[in-house]
CSV table of C-alpha atoms and ligand atoms in Angstrom, one decimal:
chain,number,residue,atom,x,y,z
J,300,MET,CA,19.0,40.7,2.7
J,301,SER,CA,18.1,39.7,-0.9
J,302,ALA,CA,17.2,36.1,-1.7
J,303,PRO,CA,19.9,34.1,-3.5
J,304,THR,CA,19.4,33.7,-7.2
J,305,THR,CA,21.0,30.2,-7.2
J,306,ILE,CA,19.9,27.7,-4.6
J,307,ASN,CA,22.5,25.1,-3.6
J,308,ILE,CA,21.2,21.7,-2.7
J,309,GLY,CA,23.1,19.1,-0.7
J,310,LEU,CA,22.0,15.5,-0.6
J,311,CYS,CA,22.9,13.3,2.4
J,312,GLY,CA,22.3,9.9,0.9
J,313,LEU,CA,22.3,8.9,-2.7
J,314,GLY,CA,20.5,5.5,-2.6
J,315,THR,CA,17.1,4.7,-4.0
J,316,VAL,CA,15.5,8.1,-3.1
J,317,GLY,CA,18.6,10.3,-3.4
J,318,GLN,CA,19.3,9.1,-6.9
J,319,GLY,CA,15.7,9.7,-7.8
J,320,VAL,CA,15.9,13.2,-6.6
J,321,TRP,CA,19.2,13.8,-8.5
J,322,LYS,CA,17.7,12.2,-11.7
J,323,HIS,CA,14.5,14.2,-11.7
J,324,LEU,CA,16.0,17.5,-10.6
J,325,SER,CA,18.5,17.1,-13.4
J,326,ALA,CA,16.0,16.1,-16.0
J,327,ASN,CA,13.4,18.7,-15.2
J,328,ARG,CA,15.8,21.5,-14.1
J,329,ALA,CA,14.8,24.1,-16.8
J,330,GLU,CA,11.1,23.8,-16.1
J,331,LEU,CA,11.5,23.8,-12.3
J,332,GLU,CA,13.8,26.8,-12.5
J,333,SER,CA,11.3,28.7,-14.5
J,334,ARG,CA,8.5,27.8,-12.1
J,335,LEU,CA,10.6,28.7,-9.0
J,336,GLY,CA,12.4,31.7,-10.4
J,337,VAL,CA,15.9,30.6,-9.3
J,338,LYS,CA,18.7,28.5,-10.5
J,339,LEU,CA,19.0,25.1,-8.8
J,340,ASN,CA,22.4,23.7,-8.2
J,341,LEU,CA,22.9,20.1,-7.0
J,342,ALA,CA,26.0,21.1,-5.2
J,343,ARG,CA,27.2,18.1,-3.1
J,344,ALA,CA,26.1,14.5,-2.1
J,345,ALA,CA,27.3,12.4,0.8
J,346,VAL,CA,27.4,8.6,0.5
J,347,ARG,CA,28.9,5.7,2.5
J,348,ASP,CA,30.8,4.1,-0.4
J,349,LEU,CA,32.5,6.4,-2.9
J,350,ARG,CA,33.2,3.5,-5.3
J,351,LYS,CA,29.7,2.1,-5.5
J,352,ALA,CA,28.3,2.1,-9.1
J,353,ARG,CA,25.3,4.4,-9.3
J,354,ALA,CA,22.6,4.7,-12.0
J,355,VAL,CA,23.0,8.5,-12.0
J,356,LYS,CA,26.2,10.3,-13.3
J,357,ILE,CA,27.7,12.5,-10.6
J,358,PRO,CA,31.1,14.2,-10.8
J,359,ALA,CA,33.5,12.6,-8.3
J,360,SER,CA,34.3,16.1,-7.0
J,361,LYS,CA,30.7,16.5,-5.7
J,362,LEU,CA,30.8,13.3,-3.6
J,363,THR,CA,31.9,13.0,0.0
J,364,ARG,CA,31.7,10.4,2.7
J,365,ASP,CA,31.0,13.1,5.3
J,366,PRO,CA,27.2,14.0,5.5
J,367,LEU,CA,27.9,16.4,8.3
J,368,ALA,CA,30.2,18.4,6.0
J,369,VAL,CA,27.2,18.7,3.6
J,370,ALA,CA,24.8,19.6,6.4
J,371,THR,CA,27.1,22.4,7.7
J,372,ASP,CA,28.5,23.7,4.4
J,373,PRO,CA,27.7,27.5,4.5
J,374,GLN,CA,27.2,27.5,0.7
J,375,ILE,CA,24.3,24.9,0.9
J,376,HIS,CA,20.8,26.4,1.4
J,377,ILE,CA,18.8,23.2,1.4
J,378,VAL,CA,19.9,19.9,2.9
J,379,CYS,CA,18.1,16.7,2.0
J,380,GLU,CA,18.5,13.9,4.5
J,381,LEU,CA,17.9,10.7,2.5
J,382,MET,CA,20.1,8.3,4.4
J,383,GLY,CA,17.7,6.6,6.8
J,384,GLY,CA,18.5,5.4,10.3
J,385,THR,CA,18.1,7.7,13.3
J,386,ALA,CA,21.4,8.5,15.1
J,387,LEU,CA,23.4,10.1,12.3
J,388,ALA,CA,20.3,11.4,10.6
J,389,ARG,CA,19.3,13.2,13.8
J,390,LYS,CA,22.8,14.7,14.2
J,391,ILE,CA,23.0,16.1,10.7
J,392,THR,CA,19.4,17.3,10.7
J,393,LEU,CA,20.0,19.2,14.0
J,394,ALA,CA,23.3,20.6,12.7
J,395,ALA,CA,21.7,22.0,9.6
J,396,LEU,CA,18.6,23.4,11.5
J,397,ARG,CA,20.9,25.1,14.1
J,398,ARG,CA,22.5,26.9,11.2
J,399,GLY,CA,19.1,28.2,10.1
J,400,LYS,CA,19.1,25.9,7.0
J,401,ILE,CA,16.1,24.2,5.3
J,402,VAL,CA,16.1,20.5,5.8
J,403,VAL,CA,14.0,18.1,3.6
J,404,SER,CA,13.6,14.6,5.0
J,405,ALA,CA,12.0,11.3,3.9
J,406,ASN,CA,12.8,9.8,7.3
J,407,LYS,CA,9.7,8.8,9.2
J,408,ALA,CA,11.6,6.8,11.8
J,409,LEU,CA,13.6,9.9,12.6
J,410,ILE,CA,10.5,12.1,12.8
J,411,CYS,CA,8.6,9.7,15.0
J,412,GLN,CA,11.5,9.3,17.4
J,413,HIS,CA,12.9,12.8,17.5
J,414,GLY,CA,10.2,15.0,15.9
J,415,ALA,CA,9.6,17.1,19.0
J,416,GLU,CA,13.3,18.0,19.3
J,417,ILE,CA,13.7,18.6,15.5
J,418,PHE,CA,10.7,21.0,15.3
J,419,ALA,CA,11.9,22.8,18.5
J,420,ALA,CA,15.4,23.2,17.0
J,421,ALA,CA,13.9,24.6,13.7
J,422,GLN,CA,11.8,27.1,15.6
J,423,GLN,CA,14.6,28.2,17.9
J,424,HIS,CA,17.2,28.7,15.2
J,425,GLY,CA,15.1,29.9,12.3
J,426,GLY,CA,15.6,26.7,10.3
J,427,HIS,CA,12.8,24.8,8.5
J,428,PHE,CA,12.0,21.2,8.3
J,429,PHE,CA,9.9,19.7,5.4
J,430,PHE,CA,8.8,16.1,5.4
J,431,GLU,CA,6.3,15.4,2.6
J,432,ALA,CA,8.2,12.2,1.5
J,433,SER,CA,8.1,10.7,5.0
J,434,VAL,CA,4.5,9.5,4.7
J,435,ALA,CA,2.8,7.7,1.7
J,436,GLY,CA,5.5,8.3,-0.9
J,437,GLY,CA,4.3,10.5,-3.7
J,438,ILE,CA,0.9,11.3,-2.2
J,439,PRO,CA,0.9,14.9,-0.8
J,440,ILE,CA,-0.9,13.9,2.4
J,441,ILE,CA,1.2,16.2,4.6
J,442,LYS,CA,0.2,19.2,2.6
J,443,ALA,CA,-3.4,18.0,2.5
J,444,LEU,CA,-3.7,17.7,6.3
J,445,ARG,CA,-1.7,20.9,7.1
J,446,GLU,CA,-3.0,23.2,4.4
J,447,GLY,CA,-6.0,21.9,2.4
J,448,LEU,CA,-7.8,20.5,5.5
J,449,VAL,CA,-6.7,23.1,8.1
J,450,ALA,CA,-10.3,24.0,8.8
J,451,ASN,CA,-11.0,20.5,10.2
J,452,ARG,CA,-10.8,18.3,13.2
J,453,PHE,CA,-10.2,14.7,12.4
J,454,PRO,CA,-12.4,12.0,14.0
J,455,ARG,CA,-10.9,9.3,11.7
J,456,ILE,CA,-7.9,8.8,9.4
J,457,TYR,CA,-7.1,5.4,8.1
J,458,GLY,CA,-5.3,3.7,5.3
J,459,ILE,CA,-2.5,1.8,3.7
J,460,LEU,CA,0.8,3.6,4.5
J,461,ASN,CA,3.4,0.9,3.6
J,462,GLY,CA,4.0,0.1,-0.1
J,463,THR,CA,6.1,-3.0,0.7
J,464,CYS,CA,3.4,-4.7,2.7
J,465,ASN,CA,0.6,-3.8,0.3
J,466,TYR,CA,2.8,-5.2,-2.5
J,467,ILE,CA,3.4,-8.4,-0.6
J,468,LEU,CA,-0.3,-8.8,0.4
J,469,THR,CA,-1.5,-8.2,-3.2
J,470,GLN,CA,1.0,-10.6,-4.7
J,471,MET,CA,0.1,-13.3,-2.1
J,472,GLU,CA,-3.6,-12.8,-2.8
J,473,ASP,CA,-3.5,-12.5,-6.6
J,474,ARG,CA,-0.8,-15.0,-7.4
J,475,ASP,CA,-0.7,-17.2,-4.4
J,476,ALA,CA,3.0,-16.2,-4.4
J,477,PRO,CA,5.2,-17.3,-1.5
J,478,TYR,CA,5.9,-14.6,1.1
J,479,ALA,CA,9.7,-14.8,1.0
J,480,ALA,CA,9.9,-14.5,-2.8
J,481,VAL,CA,7.5,-11.5,-2.9
J,482,LEU,CA,9.5,-9.8,-0.1
J,483,ALA,CA,12.7,-10.2,-2.2
J,484,ASP,CA,10.9,-8.6,-5.2
J,485,ALA,CA,9.9,-5.6,-3.0
J,486,LYS,CA,13.5,-5.2,-1.9
J,487,ARG,CA,14.8,-5.4,-5.5
J,488,LEU,CA,12.2,-2.8,-6.6
J,489,GLY,CA,13.5,-0.3,-3.9
J,490,TYR,CA,10.3,-0.3,-1.8
J,491,ALA,CA,11.6,-1.9,1.3
J,492,GLU,CA,13.5,-0.4,4.2
J,493,ALA,CA,17.2,-1.4,4.6
J,494,ASP,CA,15.8,-3.4,7.6
J,495,GLU,CA,12.8,-5.0,6.1
J,496,SER,CA,11.3,-6.0,9.5
J,497,LEU,CA,10.4,-2.3,9.8
J,498,ASP,CA,8.0,-2.9,6.9
J,499,VAL,CA,6.6,-6.3,7.6
J,500,ASP,CA,6.3,-6.1,11.3
J,501,GLY,CA,4.3,-2.8,11.0
J,502,TRP,CA,6.9,-0.4,12.5
J,503,ASP,CA,7.3,1.7,9.4
J,504,THR,CA,3.5,2.1,9.2
J,505,ALA,CA,3.6,3.1,12.9
J,506,HIS,CA,6.2,5.7,12.3
J,507,LYS,CA,4.1,7.2,9.5
J,508,ALA,CA,0.9,7.0,11.6
J,509,SER,CA,2.7,8.9,14.4
J,510,VAL,CA,3.5,11.7,12.0
J,511,LEU,CA,-0.1,11.9,10.8
J,512,ALA,CA,-1.5,11.7,14.3
J,513,TRP,CA,0.8,14.6,15.3
J,514,LEU,CA,-0.3,16.7,12.3
J,515,ALA,CA,-4.0,16.0,12.9
J,516,HIS,CA,-4.0,16.1,16.7
J,517,GLY,CA,-0.9,17.9,17.8
J,518,VAL,CA,0.4,15.0,20.0
J,519,TRP,CA,3.3,12.6,19.5
J,520,VAL,CA,2.1,9.0,20.0
J,521,LYS,CA,5.1,6.6,20.1
J,522,PRO,CA,4.8,3.1,18.6
J,523,ALA,CA,5.1,1.6,22.1
J,524,GLU,CA,1.7,3.3,22.9
J,525,MET,CA,0.0,1.9,19.8
J,526,ILE,CA,-1.3,-1.6,18.8
J,527,VAL,CA,1.3,-2.6,16.2
J,528,GLU,CA,0.9,-5.9,14.4
J,529,GLY,CA,2.5,-6.8,11.0
J,530,ILE,CA,1.7,-9.2,8.2
J,531,SER,CA,4.1,-12.1,8.7
J,532,ARG,CA,1.5,-14.5,10.1
J,533,ILE,CA,-1.1,-14.0,7.3
J,534,THR,CA,-1.3,-17.1,5.2
J,535,PRO,CA,-3.0,-17.9,1.8
J,536,ALA,CA,-5.8,-19.6,3.9
J,537,ASP,CA,-6.6,-16.2,5.4
J,538,PHE,CA,-7.1,-14.6,2.0
J,539,LYS,CA,-9.4,-17.5,1.0
J,540,ASN,CA,-11.4,-17.2,4.2
J,541,ALA,CA,-11.6,-13.4,3.8
J,542,VAL,CA,-13.0,-13.8,0.3
J,543,THR,CA,-15.5,-16.3,1.5
J,544,LEU,CA,-16.7,-13.8,4.1
J,545,GLY,CA,-16.7,-10.9,1.5
J,546,TYR,CA,-13.5,-9.1,2.5
J,547,GLY,CA,-10.0,-8.3,1.4
J,548,ILE,CA,-7.0,-8.0,3.8
J,549,LYS,CA,-4.9,-4.8,4.1
J,550,LEU,CA,-2.3,-3.6,6.6
J,551,LEU,CA,-3.9,-0.4,7.9
J,552,ALA,CA,-3.1,2.4,10.1
J,553,VAL,CA,-6.2,3.6,12.0
J,554,ILE,CA,-6.1,6.9,13.8
J,555,THR,CA,-9.4,7.7,15.6
J,556,ARG,CA,-10.3,10.6,18.0
J,557,ASP,CA,-13.4,10.5,20.2
J,558,PHE,CA,-13.9,14.2,20.8
J,559,LYS,CA,-16.6,13.6,23.4
J,560,ARG,CA,-14.4,11.4,25.6
J,561,ASN,CA,-11.2,13.2,24.4
J,562,GLU,CA,-9.6,9.9,23.6
J,563,LEU,CA,-7.1,9.2,20.8
J,564,CYS,CA,-6.2,5.8,19.4
J,565,VAL,CA,-3.5,4.9,16.9
J,566,ARG,CA,-3.3,1.3,15.8
J,567,ILE,CA,-1.6,-0.7,13.1
J,568,HIS,CA,-2.8,-4.1,12.1
J,569,PRO,CA,-3.9,-6.3,9.2
J,570,THR,CA,-7.6,-5.6,8.7
J,571,LEU,CA,-10.4,-7.3,6.8
J,572,LEU,CA,-12.0,-4.6,4.7
J,573,PRO,CA,-15.4,-5.1,2.9
J,574,GLU,CA,-14.6,-5.9,-0.7
J,575,GLY,CA,-16.6,-2.8,-1.9
J,576,ASN,CA,-14.4,-0.5,0.1
J,577,VAL,CA,-12.2,1.6,-2.2
J,578,ILE,CA,-9.1,1.1,-0.1
J,579,ALA,CA,-9.7,-2.7,-0.1
J,580,ASN,CA,-9.1,-2.5,-3.9
J,581,VAL,CA,-5.8,-0.5,-3.8
J,582,SER,CA,-3.1,-2.9,-5.0
J,583,GLY,CA,0.6,-3.3,-5.2
J,584,VAL,CA,2.9,-0.5,-4.0
J,585,PHE,CA,0.0,1.9,-3.9
J,586,ASN,CA,-1.0,3.6,-0.7
J,587,ALA,CA,-4.4,5.1,0.1
J,588,ILE,CA,-5.6,7.2,2.9
J,589,SER,CA,-9.1,8.1,4.0
J,590,VAL,CA,-9.3,11.3,6.0
J,591,THR,CA,-12.6,12.3,7.6
J,592,GLY,CA,-12.8,15.9,8.7
J,593,ASP,CA,-15.7,17.4,10.7
J,594,VAL,CA,-16.1,20.2,8.1
J,595,VAL,CA,-15.2,18.6,4.8
J,596,GLY,CA,-16.5,15.0,5.3
J,597,THR,CA,-14.5,12.1,4.0
J,598,THR,CA,-11.7,12.7,1.4
J,599,LEU,CA,-9.6,10.0,-0.2
J,600,TYR,CA,-6.0,10.0,-1.4
J,601,SER,CA,-4.2,7.4,-3.4
J,602,GLY,CA,-0.9,6.9,-5.3
J,603,ARG,CA,2.5,5.2,-5.2
J,604,GLY,CA,3.6,4.9,-1.6
J,605,ALA,CA,7.2,3.8,-2.1
J,606,GLY,CA,9.9,3.6,-4.8
J,607,GLN,CA,12.4,5.9,-6.4
J,608,ASP,CA,10.2,8.2,-8.6
J,609,ALA,CA,7.2,8.7,-6.4
J,610,THR,CA,9.4,9.5,-3.4
J,611,ALA,CA,11.6,11.9,-5.4
J,612,SER,CA,8.4,13.7,-6.5
J,613,ALA,CA,7.6,14.4,-2.8
J,614,VAL,CA,11.2,15.4,-1.9
J,615,ILE,CA,11.3,17.8,-4.9
J,616,SER,CA,8.0,19.4,-3.8
J,617,ASP,CA,9.6,20.1,-0.4
J,618,ILE,CA,12.7,21.6,-2.2
J,619,ALA,CA,10.3,23.8,-4.1
J,620,ASP,CA,8.7,24.9,-0.8
J,621,GLY,CA,12.1,25.6,0.6
J,622,VAL,CA,12.9,27.7,-2.4
J,623,ALA,CA,9.7,29.7,-2.0
J,624,LEU,CA,10.6,30.2,1.7
J,625,LEU,CA,14.0,31.5,0.8
J,626,ARG,CA,12.5,33.8,-1.9
J,627,PHE,CA,9.5,35.1,-0.1
J,628,GLY,CA,10.1,34.5,3.6
J,629,LYS,CA,8.0,32.8,6.3
J,630,GLY,CA,4.8,34.6,5.5
J,631,ALA,CA,4.3,32.7,2.2
J,632,HIS,CA,3.8,29.3,4.1
J,633,LEU,CA,2.0,27.8,6.9
J,634,ASN,CA,4.7,27.6,9.6
J,635,SER,CA,6.0,24.0,9.4
J,636,GLU,CA,6.5,24.0,13.2
J,637,VAL,CA,2.8,24.7,14.0
J,638,THR,CA,0.4,21.8,14.2
J,639,THR,CA,-3.2,22.0,13.1
J,640,ALA,CA,-5.0,21.0,16.3
J,641,ALA,CA,-3.5,20.6,19.7
J,642,CYS,CA,-4.8,17.6,21.6
J,643,LYS,CA,-4.9,19.3,25.0
J,644,ASP,CA,-5.7,17.0,27.9
J,645,CYS,CA,-6.5,14.2,25.4
J,646,ARG,CA,-5.6,10.7,26.6
J,647,LEU,CA,-4.8,7.5,24.7
J,648,ALA,CA,-7.9,5.3,24.5
J,649,PRO,CA,-7.9,2.4,27.0
J,650,ALA,CA,-8.3,-1.1,25.6
J,651,GLU,CA,-12.0,-1.3,26.4
J,652,SER,CA,-12.7,1.8,24.3
J,653,ILE,CA,-11.1,0.3,21.2
J,654,ARG,CA,-14.0,-1.5,19.6
J,655,SER,CA,-14.1,-3.7,16.5
J,656,ARG,CA,-15.4,-6.9,15.1
J,657,TYR,CA,-12.8,-9.7,14.9
J,658,TYR,CA,-11.7,-12.6,12.7
J,659,LEU,CA,-10.1,-15.5,14.5
J,660,ARG,CA,-8.4,-18.5,13.0
J,661,LEU,CA,-7.6,-21.4,15.2
J,662,THR,CA,-5.8,-24.6,14.4
J,663,VAL,CA,-7.4,-27.2,16.7
J,664,LYS,CA,-7.6,-30.9,17.4
J,665,ASP,CA,-10.4,-32.3,15.2
J,666,GLN,CA,-12.2,-33.9,18.2
J,667,PRO,CA,-15.7,-33.8,19.7
J,668,GLY,CA,-16.3,-30.9,22.1
J,669,VAL,CA,-13.5,-28.7,20.8
J,670,LEU,CA,-15.8,-26.2,19.2
J,671,ALA,CA,-18.0,-26.1,22.4
J,672,ARG,CA,-14.8,-25.3,24.5
J,673,VAL,CA,-13.9,-22.5,22.2
J,674,ALA,CA,-17.4,-21.1,22.3
J,675,SER,CA,-17.4,-21.3,26.1
J,676,VAL,CA,-14.1,-19.3,26.4
J,677,MET,CA,-15.6,-16.6,24.2
J,678,ALA,CA,-18.8,-16.5,26.1
J,679,LYS,CA,-16.9,-16.2,29.4
J,680,HIS,CA,-15.4,-12.9,28.0
J,681,HIS,CA,-18.7,-11.7,26.6
J,682,VAL,CA,-17.4,-12.1,23.0
J,683,SER,CA,-20.3,-13.0,20.8
J,684,ILE,CA,-19.7,-15.3,17.8
J,685,ALA,CA,-21.1,-14.1,14.5
J,686,SER,CA,-20.1,-16.9,12.1
J,687,VAL,CA,-18.0,-20.2,12.1
J,688,ILE,CA,-16.3,-21.9,9.2
J,689,GLN,CA,-14.5,-25.2,9.7
J,690,ASN,CA,-11.9,-26.2,7.1
J,691,PRO,CA,-9.6,-29.2,7.1
J,692,ALA,CA,-6.1,-28.2,8.3
J,693,GLU,CA,-2.9,-29.2,6.5
J,694,ARG,CA,-1.9,-31.6,9.3
J,695,ALA,CA,-3.7,-34.9,10.0
J,696,GLY,CA,-6.2,-34.9,12.9
J,697,ALA,CA,-6.4,-31.1,12.9
J,698,ALA,CA,-9.1,-28.6,11.8
J,699,SER,CA,-8.9,-24.9,11.0
J,700,LEU,CA,-11.7,-23.0,12.8
J,701,VAL,CA,-12.5,-19.5,11.4
J,702,LEU,CA,-14.7,-17.5,13.7
J,703,THR,CA,-16.0,-13.9,13.3
J,704,THR,CA,-17.4,-12.0,16.2
J,705,HIS,CA,-19.9,-9.3,16.8
J,706,GLU,CA,-18.4,-6.0,18.0
J,707,SER,CA,-16.2,-6.4,21.1
J,708,ASN,CA,-13.2,-4.6,22.4
J,709,GLU,CA,-9.4,-5.1,22.7
J,710,ARG,CA,-9.5,-6.0,26.4
J,711,ALA,CA,-12.1,-8.7,26.0
J,712,MET,CA,-10.5,-10.1,22.8
J,713,GLY,CA,-7.0,-10.0,24.4
J,714,ALA,CA,-8.2,-12.1,27.3
J,715,THR,CA,-10.1,-14.5,25.0
J,716,LEU,CA,-7.1,-15.0,22.8
J,717,ARG,CA,-4.8,-15.8,25.7
J,718,GLN,CA,-7.2,-18.4,27.1
J,719,LEU,CA,-7.8,-19.9,23.7
J,720,ALA,CA,-4.1,-20.2,23.0
J,721,ALA,CA,-3.7,-22.1,26.4
J,722,LEU,CA,-6.3,-24.7,25.6
J,723,SER,CA,-4.8,-28.2,25.1
J,724,SER,CA,-7.0,-28.6,22.0
J,725,THR,CA,-5.3,-25.5,20.3
J,726,LEU,CA,-2.4,-26.6,18.2
J,727,ASP,CA,-0.9,-23.3,16.9
J,728,GLU,CA,-0.8,-19.8,18.0
J,729,PRO,CA,-4.2,-18.3,17.1
J,730,VAL,CA,-4.4,-15.6,14.3
J,731,LEU,CA,-6.5,-12.6,15.2
J,732,LEU,CA,-7.4,-10.0,12.6
J,733,ARG,CA,-9.7,-6.9,13.0
J,734,ILE,CA,-12.6,-6.4,10.8
J,735,GLY,CA,-12.8,-2.8,9.5
J,736,ASP,CA,-16.4,-1.8,9.1
J,737,PHE,CA,-15.5,1.3,7.1
J,738,ASN,CA,-17.9,2.2,4.3
J,739,ASP,CA,-15.8,5.0,2.8
V,90,LIG,P1,19.1,3.5,0.6
V,90,LIG,O1,18.8,3.1,-0.8
V,90,LIG,O2,19.6,2.5,1.5
V,90,LIG,O3,20.1,4.7,0.5
V,90,LIG,C1,20.7,5.3,1.7
V,90,LIG,C2,21.8,6.2,1.2
V,90,LIG,O4,22.4,6.8,2.3
V,90,LIG,C3,22.9,5.5,0.4
V,90,LIG,O5,23.3,6.3,-0.7
V,90,LIG,C4,24.1,5.4,1.4
V,90,LIG,O6,25.3,5.4,0.8
V,90,LIG,C5,23.8,6.6,2.2
V,90,LIG,N1,24.3,6.5,3.6
V,90,LIG,C6,23.9,5.6,4.6
V,90,LIG,N2,24.6,5.8,5.7
V,90,LIG,C7,25.6,6.7,5.4
V,90,LIG,C8,26.6,7.3,6.1
V,90,LIG,N3,26.9,6.9,7.4
V,90,LIG,N4,27.4,8.3,5.6
V,90,LIG,C9,27.1,8.7,4.3
V,90,LIG,N5,26.1,8.2,3.5
V,90,LIG,C10,25.4,7.2,4.1
V,90,LIG,O7,17.8,4.1,1.3
V,90,LIG,P2,16.5,4.8,0.6
V,90,LIG,O8,15.5,3.7,0.2
V,90,LIG,O9,16.9,5.7,-0.5
V,90,LIG,O10,15.8,5.5,1.8
V,90,LIG,C11,16.3,6.7,2.3
V,90,LIG,C12,15.4,7.3,3.3
V,90,LIG,O11,14.1,7.6,2.6
V,90,LIG,C13,15.0,6.4,4.5
V,90,LIG,O12,14.8,7.3,5.6
V,90,LIG,C14,13.7,5.8,4.0
V,90,LIG,O13,12.9,5.4,5.1
V,90,LIG,C15,13.1,6.9,3.3
V,90,LIG,N6,12.1,6.6,2.3
V,90,LIG,C16,12.3,5.6,1.4
V,90,LIG,C17,11.4,5.3,0.4
V,90,LIG,C18,11.6,4.2,-0.6
V,90,LIG,O14,10.7,3.9,-1.4
V,90,LIG,N7,12.8,3.7,-0.8
V,90,LIG,C19,10.2,6.0,0.3
V,90,LIG,C20,10.0,7.0,1.3
V,90,LIG,C21,10.9,7.3,2.2
V,90,LIG,P3,25.8,4.3,-0.2
V,90,LIG,O15,25.0,4.4,-1.4
V,90,LIG,O16,27.2,4.5,-0.5
V,90,LIG,O17,25.6,2.9,0.5
V,91,LIG,N1,9.5,1.0,3.0
V,91,LIG,C1,8.5,2.0,2.8
V,91,LIG,C2,7.3,1.4,2.2
V,91,LIG,C3,9.1,3.1,1.9
V,91,LIG,O1,7.3,0.3,1.7
V,91,LIG,O2,6.2,2.0,2.2
V,91,LIG,C4,8.1,4.3,1.8
V,91,LIG,O3,8.1,5.0,3.0
């Protein structure tokens, strides 16, 4: 059968990302068509509210409230799922794939939760699923892992995967801006998820880390199997302490594989990074990822991780891949259902294998013997103190103790933290941050 000369594209969702795709596909249509060798037709778009004012002009005849009708329309070759959420998104994604269509998705929550089912459906029914926009916005990290770095195994991948959190942390650090006001800005700028707790509590980063871990190691790690900590307990005092110690604070995803022990670890947490580290200096909505491959060494990727235009760039690159697939067939591409490296018999690293140095901030009664009690709890769990700073706390009669440790592990630190929190001299829940001794 000959390839179509006009490719019909259907968008399910016309919000921040969907409108960006419409805007840029319309503006750059002639150049894209000449590059891809086909006509591109933005055929239909599904929205929740037909009356909503939108920044892009779309004929009313192209709008529907029924995304399933777009996903199953026999005239549509490429379906872009840009709605968010998981239940309806799963339904329309599977419906399109079961009809052998190409689906382009920006939905990391969907992939993390239902990736195995989606890729199986694509394989079974001859559909294809592209997902460049699901991780790190405009940075082509999916293509980098799957294509450019296919020769490698990956002992370590780490980086900033959430633009909203990096924007909030940067604004708090640079402007001493209050957390709530900066979060409101991130929402207005179109960076945040509809449910912003996905961003600030670390879940969005976990969804993206799950996708990267699958690409790199061929195994689905669910957020419940990761350490997932967000940014909401970080205060301006932590930034000041970090600077005093020579660090910046970033919310990182860290994916490590110990090939000797065959252990995989995926963790999401605010991390102190040495101030000379490149990723420590990545600001605002930008994301950055360090990928260490056993063949290539360490490579770094940086760019806008959220927002309309950067995300549209990634979605349109997937549409272009879909067009090439329709024109030239499967042989032209790495099969999107095949992972790079299967993690056979690999297990999730136990807590004692997850090693790090730690930063601990305690608000304690400013009384004789308190520091000695803290030190004794840490010694009991074989956690060795590297440095101590004492600052006055905001409330009367209290002090802020900031301790850093030598290398320890998650089991020992978890036990230490529980015991410190239970001391009568500890006034607030302790804040524990990991120190990332990453030099590249
Ligand atoms: P958004 O602005 O909230 O847009 C969602 C769109 O989906 C809206 O047009 C909405 O219609 C439509 N929609 C929702 N439920 C629907 C339903 N039941 N039936 C029909 N239409 C429905 O979200 P977004 O920021 O564009 O994000 C979309 C996806 O991209 C999410 O998976 C998100 O995680 C992902 N993503 C976002 C970014 C970013 O920077 N924003 C970056 C990368 C990935 P109405 O307009 O009528 O309400
Ligand atoms: N809310 C996400 C972020 C959008 O801030 O990174 C991009 O995936």
